[in-house]
mmCIF file of C-alpha atoms in Angstrom:
data_model
loop_
_atom_site.group_PDB
_atom_site.id
_atom_site.type_symbol
_atom_site.label_atom_id
_atom_site.label_comp_id
_atom_site.label_asym_id
_atom_site.label_seq_id
_atom_site.Cartn_x
_atom_site.Cartn_y
_atom_site.Cartn_z
ATOM 1 C CA UNK A 115 -0.346 -0.009 0.129
ATOM 2 C CA UNK A 116 1.390 3.480 -0.592
ATOM 3 C CA UNK A 117 1.906 4.991 2.486
ATOM 4 C CA UNK A 118 1.698 8.542 0.592
ATOM 5 C CA UNK A 119 -1.667 7.468 -0.370
ATOM 6 C CA UNK A 120 -2.447 6.268 3.028
ATOM 7 C CA UNK A 121 -1.087 9.396 4.920
ATOM 8 C CA UNK A 122 -3.078 11.467 2.769
ATOM 9 C CA UNK A 123 -6.361 9.325 3.017
ATOM 10 C CA UNK A 124 -6.350 9.898 6.987
ATOM 11 C CA UNK A 125 -5.445 13.578 6.577
ATOM 12 C CA UNK A 126 -8.537 13.913 4.223
ATOM 13 C CA UNK A 127 -10.722 11.716 7.216
ATOM 14 C CA UNK A 128 -9.601 13.508 10.278
ATOM 15 C CA UNK A 129 -10.076 17.052 8.352
ATOM 16 C CA UNK A 130 -13.636 15.616 7.087
ATOM 17 C CA UNK A 131 -14.464 14.972 10.876
ATOM 18 C CA UNK A 132 -13.286 18.703 11.756
ATOM 19 C CA UNK A 133 -15.004 20.251 9.246
ATOM 20 C CA UNK A 134 -17.952 18.214 9.478
ATOM 21 C CA UNK A 135 -18.006 18.993 13.445
ATOM 22 C CA UNK A 136 -17.656 22.925 12.771
ATOM 23 C CA UNK A 137 -20.544 22.980 10.189
ATOM 24 C CA UNK A 138 -23.073 21.160 12.538
ATOM 25 C CA UNK A 139 -21.807 23.373 15.694
ATOM 26 C CA UNK A 140 -22.523 26.583 14.210
ATOM 27 C CA UNK A 141 -26.135 25.828 12.560
ATOM 28 C CA UNK A 142 -27.072 25.067 16.311
ATOM 29 C CA UNK A 143 -25.566 27.560 18.311
ATOM 30 C CA UNK A 144 -25.892 30.705 15.664
ATOM 31 C CA UNK A 145 -29.582 29.352 14.539
ATOM 32 C CA UNK A 146 -32.337 31.796 15.878
ATOM 33 C CA UNK A 147 -33.760 28.788 16.993
ATOM 34 C CA UNK A 148 -31.194 27.096 18.810
ATOM 35 C CA UNK A 149 -32.109 24.892 21.701
ATOM 36 C CA UNK A 150 -31.031 27.525 24.330
ATOM 37 C CA UNK A 151 -32.932 30.463 22.839
ATOM 38 C CA UNK A 152 -35.479 28.264 22.444
ATOM 39 C CA UNK A 153 -35.749 27.595 26.436
ATOM 40 C CA UNK A 154 -35.485 30.878 26.878
ATOM 41 C CA UNK A 155 -38.658 32.374 25.141
ATOM 42 C CA UNK A 156 -40.612 29.687 26.985
ATOM 43 C CA UNK A 157 -39.044 30.884 30.447
ATOM 44 C CA UNK A 158 -39.396 34.819 29.209
ATOM 45 C CA UNK A 159 -43.099 33.331 28.007
ATOM 46 C CA UNK A 160 -43.909 32.028 31.945
ATOM 47 C CA UNK A 161 -42.421 35.127 33.882
ATOM 48 C CA UNK A 162 -44.495 37.747 31.436
ATOM 49 C CA UNK A 163 -47.640 35.568 32.195
ATOM 50 C CA UNK A 164 -46.211 35.315 36.185
ATOM 51 C CA UNK A 165 -43.807 37.771 37.248
ATOM 52 C CA UNK A 166 -43.847 36.750 40.750
ATOM 53 C CA UNK A 167 -41.598 34.033 39.648
ATOM 54 C CA UNK A 168 -39.019 36.180 38.382
ATOM 55 C CA UNK A 169 -36.580 35.604 41.395
ATOM 56 C CA UNK A 170 -37.109 31.343 40.803
ATOM 57 C CA UNK A 171 -35.964 31.789 37.344
ATOM 58 C CA UNK A 172 -33.317 34.179 37.717
ATOM 59 C CA UNK A 173 -30.517 31.622 38.090
ATOM 60 C CA UNK A 174 -32.103 29.580 34.552
ATOM 61 C CA UNK A 175 -32.214 32.385 32.626
ATOM 62 C CA UNK A 176 -28.410 33.316 33.151
ATOM 63 C CA UNK A 177 -27.816 29.429 32.718
ATOM 64 C CA UNK A 178 -29.403 29.381 29.493
ATOM 65 C CA UNK A 179 -27.856 32.707 28.342
ATOM 66 C CA UNK A 180 -24.628 31.747 29.085
ATOM 67 C CA UNK A 181 -25.147 28.987 26.490
ATOM 68 C CA UNK A 182 -25.335 31.571 23.988
ATOM 69 C CA UNK A 183 -22.214 32.603 21.961
ATOM 70 C CA UNK A 184 -21.539 36.159 21.749
ATOM 71 C CA UNK A 185 -18.064 36.076 20.623
ATOM 72 C CA UNK A 186 -15.945 35.419 17.166
ATOM 73 C CA UNK A 187 -17.649 32.223 15.730
ATOM 74 C CA UNK A 188 -14.730 30.947 14.442
ATOM 75 C CA UNK A 189 -12.797 31.306 17.927
ATOM 76 C CA UNK A 190 -15.770 29.887 19.868
ATOM 77 C CA UNK A 191 -15.746 27.236 17.381
ATOM 78 C CA UNK A 192 -12.119 26.211 17.746
ATOM 79 C CA UNK A 193 -12.432 26.735 21.090
ATOM 80 C CA UNK A 194 -15.262 23.890 21.019
ATOM 81 C CA UNK A 195 -12.929 21.665 18.974
ATOM 82 C CA UNK A 196 -10.413 21.813 21.188
ATOM 83 C CA UNK A 197 -12.661 20.763 23.680
ATOM 84 C CA UNK A 198 -13.495 17.735 21.665
ATOM 85 C CA UNK A 199 -9.980 16.732 21.322
ATOM 86 C CA UNK A 200 -9.730 16.604 24.904
ATOM 87 C CA UNK A 201 -12.243 14.352 25.130
ATOM 88 C CA UNK A 202 -14.669 17.272 26.604
ATOM 89 C CA UNK A 203 -18.057 17.374 25.157
ATOM 90 C CA UNK A 204 -19.855 19.553 27.652
ATOM 91 C CA UNK A 205 -22.475 19.283 30.306
ATOM 92 C CA UNK A 206 -25.827 17.884 29.519
ATOM 93 C CA UNK A 207 -28.298 20.997 29.465
ATOM 94 C CA UNK A 208 -31.292 19.289 31.583
ATOM 95 C CA UNK A 209 -29.248 16.456 34.144
ATOM 96 C CA UNK A 210 -25.703 18.883 34.103
ATOM 97 C CA UNK A 211 -24.088 15.578 33.809
ATOM 98 C CA UNK A 212 -21.235 15.064 31.289
ATOM 99 C CA UNK A 213 -22.488 14.239 27.805
ATOM 100 C CA UNK A 214 -19.529 11.547 27.134
ATOM 101 C CA UNK A 215 -20.520 9.735 30.650
ATOM 102 C CA UNK A 216 -24.376 9.461 29.138
ATOM 103 C CA UNK A 217 -23.108 8.372 25.808
ATOM 104 C CA UNK A 218 -20.664 5.967 27.320
ATOM 105 C CA UNK A 219 -23.853 4.208 28.984
ATOM 106 C CA UNK A 220 -25.739 3.969 26.202
ATOM 107 C CA UNK A 221 -23.179 3.225 23.224
ATOM 108 C CA UNK A 222 -22.517 -0.461 23.907
ATOM 109 C CA UNK A 223 -26.251 -1.223 24.136
ATOM 110 C CA UNK A 224 -26.405 0.504 20.448
ATOM 111 C CA UNK A 225 -23.719 -1.352 19.110
ATOM 112 C CA UNK A 226 -25.038 -4.763 20.327
ATOM 113 C CA UNK A 227 -28.371 -4.585 18.840
ATOM 114 C CA UNK A 228 -27.639 -2.894 15.657
ATOM 115 C CA UNK A 229 -24.416 -4.088 14.613
ATOM 116 C CA UNK A 230 -25.498 -7.852 15.555
ATOM 117 C CA UNK A 231 -28.933 -7.160 13.533
ATOM 118 C CA UNK A 232 -26.438 -5.757 10.574
ATOM 119 C CA UNK A 233 -24.459 -8.445 10.603
ATOM 120 C CA UNK A 234 -27.096 -11.315 10.606
ATOM 121 C CA UNK A 235 -29.415 -9.647 7.951
ATOM 122 C CA UNK A 236 -26.131 -9.246 5.778
ATOM 123 C CA UNK A 237 -25.264 -12.598 5.404
ATOM 124 C CA UNK A 238 -28.421 -13.967 5.603
ATOM 125 C CA UNK A 239 -29.177 -11.326 3.037
ATOM 126 C CA UNK A 240 -26.522 -12.235 0.517
ATOM 127 C CA UNK A 241 -26.850 -15.916 0.267
ATOM 128 C CA UNK A 242 -30.873 -15.599 -0.020
ATOM 129 C CA UNK A 243 -29.891 -12.832 -2.781
ATOM 130 C CA UNK A 244 -27.772 -15.065 -4.634
ATOM 131 C CA UNK A 245 -29.704 -18.206 -4.758
ATOM 132 C CA UNK A 246 -32.861 -15.849 -5.989
ATOM 133 C CA UNK A 247 -30.272 -14.420 -8.659
ATOM 134 C CA UNK A 248 -29.613 -18.203 -9.818
ATOM 135 C CA UNK A 249 -33.136 -19.353 -9.989
ATOM 136 C CA UNK A 250 -34.147 -15.915 -11.542
ATOM 137 C CA UNK A 251 -37.820 -15.987 -13.220
ATOM 138 C CA UNK A 252 -38.589 -19.157 -11.334
ATOM 139 C CA UNK A 253 -41.706 -18.944 -9.024
ATOM 140 C CA UNK A 254 -39.408 -19.041 -5.625
ATOM 141 C CA UNK A 255 -37.639 -15.795 -6.695
ATOM 142 C CA UNK A 256 -40.980 -14.175 -7.683
ATOM 143 C CA UNK A 257 -42.297 -15.106 -4.163
ATOM 144 C CA UNK A 258 -39.212 -13.969 -2.740
ATOM 145 C CA UNK A 259 -39.061 -11.068 -4.861
ATOM 146 C CA UNK A 260 -42.762 -10.046 -3.676
ATOM 147 C CA UNK A 261 -42.006 -10.495 -0.174
ATOM 148 C CA UNK A 262 -38.732 -8.775 0.003
ATOM 149 C CA UNK A 263 -40.534 -5.601 -1.826
ATOM 150 C CA UNK A 264 -43.515 -5.270 0.477
ATOM 151 C CA UNK A 265 -40.770 -5.861 3.793
ATOM 152 C CA UNK A 266 -38.674 -3.129 2.207
ATOM 153 C CA UNK A 267 -41.806 -0.524 1.980
ATOM 154 C CA UNK A 268 -43.277 -0.659 5.201
ATOM 155 C CA UNK A 269 -41.569 1.936 7.467
ATOM 156 C CA UNK A 270 -39.502 0.178 9.923
ATOM 157 C CA UNK A 271 -41.355 1.876 12.880
ATOM 158 C CA UNK A 272 -44.995 0.035 11.627
ATOM 159 C CA UNK A 273 -43.199 -3.508 11.609
ATOM 160 C CA UNK A 274 -41.493 -2.617 14.811
ATOM 161 C CA UNK A 275 -45.043 -1.823 16.219
ATOM 162 C CA UNK A 276 -46.528 -4.333 15.087
ATOM 163 C CA UNK A 277 -44.043 -7.088 16.046
ATOM 164 C CA UNK A 278 -44.098 -5.285 19.758
ATOM 165 C CA UNK A 279 -47.755 -5.778 19.730
ATOM 166 C CA UNK A 280 -47.959 -9.234 18.687
ATOM 167 C CA UNK A 281 -45.303 -10.884 20.130
ATOM 168 C CA UNK A 282 -45.240 -8.490 23.245
ATOM 169 C CA UNK A 283 -48.568 -7.417 24.302
ATOM 170 C CA UNK A 284 -50.693 -10.051 22.674
ATOM 171 C CA UNK A 285 -49.037 -13.352 23.084
ATOM 172 C CA UNK A 286 -46.002 -12.111 25.836
ATOM 173 C CA UNK A 287 -43.139 -13.964 24.095
ATOM 174 C CA UNK A 288 -41.053 -11.164 24.821
ATOM 175 C CA UNK A 289 -40.542 -8.153 26.803
ATOM 176 C CA UNK A 290 -42.402 -4.928 26.018
ATOM 177 C CA UNK A 291 -38.965 -2.553 26.905
ATOM 178 C CA UNK A 292 -35.796 -2.089 28.615
ATOM 179 C CA UNK A 293 -32.492 -3.718 28.116
ATOM 180 C CA UNK A 294 -32.719 -6.550 31.234
ATOM 181 C CA UNK A 295 -34.330 -6.924 34.645
ATOM 182 C CA UNK A 296 -32.858 -5.041 37.250
ATOM 183 C CA UNK A 297 -32.965 -7.552 39.711
ATOM 184 C CA UNK A 298 -31.064 -10.395 37.684
ATOM 185 C CA UNK A 299 -27.506 -10.794 39.276
ATOM 186 C CA UNK A 300 -24.413 -10.682 37.231
ATOM 187 C CA UNK A 301 -23.380 -13.936 35.139
ATOM 188 C CA UNK A 302 -24.659 -16.055 32.264
ATOM 189 C CA UNK A 303 -28.716 -15.678 33.141
ATOM 190 C CA UNK A 304 -28.107 -11.749 33.414
ATOM 191 C CA UNK A 305 -26.112 -12.420 29.776
ATOM 192 C CA UNK A 306 -29.629 -14.520 29.042
ATOM 193 C CA UNK A 307 -31.781 -11.610 30.258
ATOM 194 C CA UNK A 308 -29.814 -9.416 27.562
ATOM 195 C CA UNK A 309 -30.692 -11.146 24.654
ATOM 196 C CA UNK A 310 -34.310 -12.148 25.659
ATOM 197 C CA UNK A 311 -35.060 -8.529 26.084
ATOM 198 C CA UNK A 312 -32.889 -7.466 23.261
ATOM 199 C CA UNK A 313 -34.590 -10.232 20.749
ATOM 200 C CA UNK A 314 -37.340 -8.065 19.486
ATOM 201 C CA UNK A 315 -35.372 -4.947 18.471
ATOM 202 C CA UNK A 316 -32.894 -7.309 16.793
ATOM 203 C CA UNK A 317 -35.326 -9.086 14.760
ATOM 204 C CA UNK A 318 -37.122 -6.226 13.711
ATOM 205 C CA UNK A 319 -33.843 -4.571 12.402
ATOM 206 C CA UNK A 320 -32.782 -8.245 11.225
ATOM 207 C CA UNK A 321 -35.900 -7.767 8.890
ATOM 208 C CA UNK A 322 -36.001 -4.272 7.516
ATOM 209 C CA UNK A 323 -32.097 -4.458 6.348
ATOM 210 C CA UNK A 324 -32.620 -8.469 5.185
ATOM 211 C CA UNK A 325 -34.794 -7.057 2.027
ATOM 212 C CA UNK A 326 -32.616 -4.636 1.109
ATOM 213 C CA UNK A 327 -29.567 -7.098 1.485
ATOM 214 C CA UNK A 328 -31.243 -9.624 -0.605
ATOM 215 C CA UNK A 329 -32.718 -7.143 -3.279
ATOM 216 C CA UNK A 330 -29.251 -5.994 -4.037
ATOM 217 C CA UNK A 331 -27.138 -9.493 -4.017
ATOM 218 C CA UNK A 332 -29.611 -10.807 -6.608
ATOM 219 C CA UNK A 333 -28.991 -7.692 -8.726
ATOM 220 C CA UNK A 334 -25.407 -7.890 -8.408
ATOM 221 C CA UNK A 335 -25.601 -12.034 -9.122
ATOM 222 C CA UNK A 336 -27.900 -11.577 -12.214
ATOM 223 C CA UNK A 337 -25.138 -8.922 -13.841
ATOM 224 C CA UNK A 338 -21.930 -10.885 -12.749
ATOM 225 C CA UNK A 339 -23.462 -14.207 -14.154
ATOM 226 C CA UNK A 340 -23.547 -12.607 -17.588
ATOM 227 C CA UNK A 341 -19.913 -11.353 -17.298
ATOM 228 C CA UNK A 342 -17.588 -13.075 -19.921
ATOM 229 C CA UNK A 343 -14.945 -14.583 -17.261
ATOM 230 C CA UNK A 344 -18.072 -16.696 -15.674
ATOM 231 C CA UNK A 345 -19.046 -17.840 -19.257
ATOM 232 C CA UNK A 346 -15.773 -18.843 -20.078
ATOM 233 C CA UNK A 347 -15.363 -20.568 -16.466
ATOM 234 C CA UNK A 348 -18.243 -22.991 -17.641
ATOM 235 C CA UNK A 349 -16.825 -23.667 -20.818
ATOM 236 C CA UNK A 350 -13.774 -24.609 -19.048
ATOM 237 C CA UNK A 351 -15.950 -27.180 -17.126
ATOM 238 C CA UNK A 352 -14.856 -25.472 -14.059
ATOM 239 C CA UNK A 353 -17.369 -26.955 -10.968
ATOM 240 C CA UNK A 354 -20.848 -25.276 -10.413
ATOM 241 C CA UNK A 355 -20.252 -24.852 -6.819
ATOM 242 C CA UNK A 356 -16.581 -22.878 -7.432
ATOM 243 C CA UNK A 357 -18.181 -20.732 -10.087
ATOM 244 C CA UNK A 358 -21.084 -20.190 -7.279
ATOM 245 C CA UNK A 359 -18.686 -19.114 -4.590
ATOM 246 C CA UNK A 360 -15.055 -17.871 -6.366
ATOM 247 C CA UNK A 361 -16.389 -16.207 -9.605
ATOM 248 C CA UNK A 362 -19.857 -14.782 -9.055
ATOM 249 C CA UNK A 363 -20.439 -14.917 -5.430
ATOM 250 C CA UNK A 364 -16.920 -13.015 -4.170
ATOM 251 C CA UNK A 365 -17.658 -10.499 -7.493
ATOM 252 C CA UNK A 366 -21.562 -9.986 -6.619
ATOM 253 C CA UNK A 367 -20.478 -9.351 -2.733
ATOM 254 C CA UNK A 368 -18.112 -6.299 -3.992
ATOM 255 C CA UNK A 369 -20.057 -3.614 -4.315
ATOM 256 C CA UNK A 370 -22.354 -4.437 -0.904
ATOM 257 C CA UNK A 371 -18.874 -4.617 1.181
ATOM 258 C CA UNK A 372 -18.696 -0.722 1.351
ATOM 259 C CA UNK A 373 -22.237 -0.580 2.193
ATOM 260 C CA UNK A 374 -21.818 -2.576 5.202
ATOM 261 C CA UNK A 375 -18.738 -0.626 6.937
ATOM 262 C CA UNK A 376 -20.484 2.350 6.520
ATOM 263 C CA UNK A 377 -23.763 0.800 7.816
ATOM 264 C CA UNK A 378 -21.627 -0.137 11.237
ATOM 265 C CA UNK A 379 -20.272 3.018 11.306
ATOM 266 C CA UNK A 380 -24.080 4.353 11.131
ATOM 267 C CA UNK A 381 -24.976 1.654 14.265
ATOM 268 C CA UNK A 382 -23.027 4.070 16.337
ATOM 269 C CA UNK A 383 -25.845 6.854 16.361
ATOM 270 C CA UNK A 384 -28.821 3.748 16.723
ATOM 271 C CA UNK A 385 -32.104 3.283 15.403
ATOM 272 C CA UNK A 386 -34.089 6.377 16.752
ATOM 273 C CA UNK A 387 -37.479 4.678 16.022
ATOM 274 C CA UNK A 388 -36.823 0.786 17.232
ATOM 275 C CA UNK A 389 -35.144 1.984 20.407
ATOM 276 C CA UNK A 390 -37.867 4.431 21.152
ATOM 277 C CA UNK A 391 -40.538 1.529 20.373
ATOM 278 C CA UNK A 392 -38.943 -1.034 22.514
ATOM 279 C CA UNK A 393 -37.463 1.605 25.042
ATOM 280 C CA UNK A 394 -34.308 0.364 24.594
ATOM 281 C CA UNK A 395 -31.623 2.635 26.519
ATOM 282 C CA UNK A 396 -29.240 3.059 23.378
ATOM 283 C CA UNK A 397 -28.039 6.325 21.883
ATOM 284 C CA UNK A 398 -30.715 5.936 19.591
ATOM 285 C CA UNK A 399 -33.119 6.554 22.835
ATOM 286 C CA UNK A 400 -30.817 9.425 23.916
ATOM 287 C CA UNK A 401 -30.853 11.291 20.815
ATOM 288 C CA UNK A 402 -35.075 11.423 20.721
ATOM 289 C CA UNK A 403 -34.735 12.426 24.131
ATOM 290 C CA UNK A 404 -32.074 14.960 23.152
ATOM 291 C CA UNK A 405 -34.162 16.170 20.775
ATOM 292 C CA UNK A 406 -37.471 16.671 21.917
ATOM 293 C CA UNK A 407 -35.741 18.480 25.696
ATOM 294 C CA UNK A 408 -33.653 20.812 23.277
ATOM 295 C CA UNK A 409 -30.437 19.290 24.598
ATOM 296 C CA UNK A 410 -28.066 20.527 22.450
ATOM 297 C CA UNK A 411 -24.761 19.288 23.986
ATOM 298 C CA UNK A 412 -26.019 16.097 24.003
ATOM 299 C CA UNK A 413 -27.163 16.353 20.506
ATOM 300 C CA UNK A 414 -23.680 17.680 19.382
ATOM 301 C CA UNK A 415 -22.192 14.999 21.379
ATOM 302 C CA UNK A 416 -24.060 12.139 19.356
ATOM 303 C CA UNK A 417 -23.693 13.736 15.951
ATOM 304 C CA UNK A 418 -19.937 13.678 17.119
ATOM 305 C CA UNK A 419 -20.000 9.826 17.606
ATOM 306 C CA UNK A 420 -21.862 9.283 14.509
ATOM 307 C CA UNK A 421 -19.796 11.652 11.980
ATOM 308 C CA UNK A 422 -16.379 9.885 13.447
ATOM 309 C CA UNK A 423 -17.739 6.182 13.410
ATOM 310 C CA UNK A 424 -18.939 6.725 10.052
ATOM 311 C CA UNK A 425 -15.835 8.797 8.382
ATOM 312 C CA UNK A 426 -13.534 5.843 9.910
ATOM 313 C CA UNK A 427 -15.847 3.157 8.418
ATOM 314 C CA UNK A 428 -15.341 4.917 4.756
ATOM 315 C CA UNK A 429 -11.377 5.048 5.965
ATOM 316 C CA UNK A 430 -11.422 1.152 6.654
ATOM 317 C CA UNK A 431 -13.481 0.401 3.901
ATOM 318 C CA UNK A 432 -11.014 2.258 1.431
ATOM 319 C CA UNK A 433 -8.255 0.304 3.049
ATOM 320 C CA UNK A 434 -9.347 -3.002 3.146
ATOM 321 C CA UNK A 435 -11.493 -3.003 -0.365
ATOM 322 C CA UNK A 436 -7.867 -4.237 -2.017
ATOM 323 C CA UNK A 437 -7.998 -7.468 0.474
ATOM 324 C CA UNK A 438 -10.993 -9.035 -1.208
ATOM 325 C CA UNK A 439 -10.773 -7.168 -4.628
ATOM 326 C CA UNK A 440 -7.033 -7.545 -5.965
ATOM 327 C CA UNK A 441 -7.556 -5.235 -8.996
ATOM 328 C CA UNK A 442 -7.337 -2.342 -6.774
ATOM 329 C CA UNK A 443 -3.773 -3.719 -5.280
ATOM 330 C CA UNK A 444 -2.820 -3.958 -8.780
ATOM 331 C CA UNK A 445 -3.650 -0.506 -9.327
#
């Protein structure tokens, strides 16, 4: 691998993260409808209706006014970036708990649920999609195409609510919320409890992603089957299993590899709808609460995690793509 290209690619990723964070911070901080301004407007509206509460709200008004930047935007942004590089994402506006602590508590649950469902759906999807490509035009292919098209068209919050209602509230097969039972001691029982509570969120996300991977893999397989090197391998008498795995499967998988790595990066942001529906204490649930409460420091902290994870996901995809596609390595 070219060292100059590697250094340049890492530098570009780092600059991309910094620029994106600065733009996001400026849009939130200097917006006329910024969270701090919105909260101050509500407090002042309450004071206008009830002037006798001026003393009670005086400290809150001073606190939220201090959160509104009054200096040079560039200097303010550079100060914020310097704090971020030191690991200081500020205090949560509502609870005044460090944002890093709140994210650290929620992130493991999100990574577990979203990444598990993404990996399961990916490997199932590419296998089913490849078989569909080989059996294109048959009744099985048509039935699966219709099924996956319907699955893909249903919004994830609808499918999540249906699974929760049927499997959770009606049949009582799975819990309807939470990540674990607080009364369960640490050990194998606790692990089983965590898996039991995560079953419905993982199932919902797996079904939602499965259709996408399967349909994309089917299209890539059909396209690859028409390539000259596949026809030449068939003429040479190469075994069907070898053609299916090494000639067709591997090349049809290449366009999906980058999407998988980027998807893992996005998984650090969680699934807002799913985590809110199932009351799962992940980053998505945290982000939903931050948006509804105008908690902009927590919003920015979560945005930084998502931005960093996605950019590094793209970087990892670039660095490892040559391992599965020798043509890139030769170039």
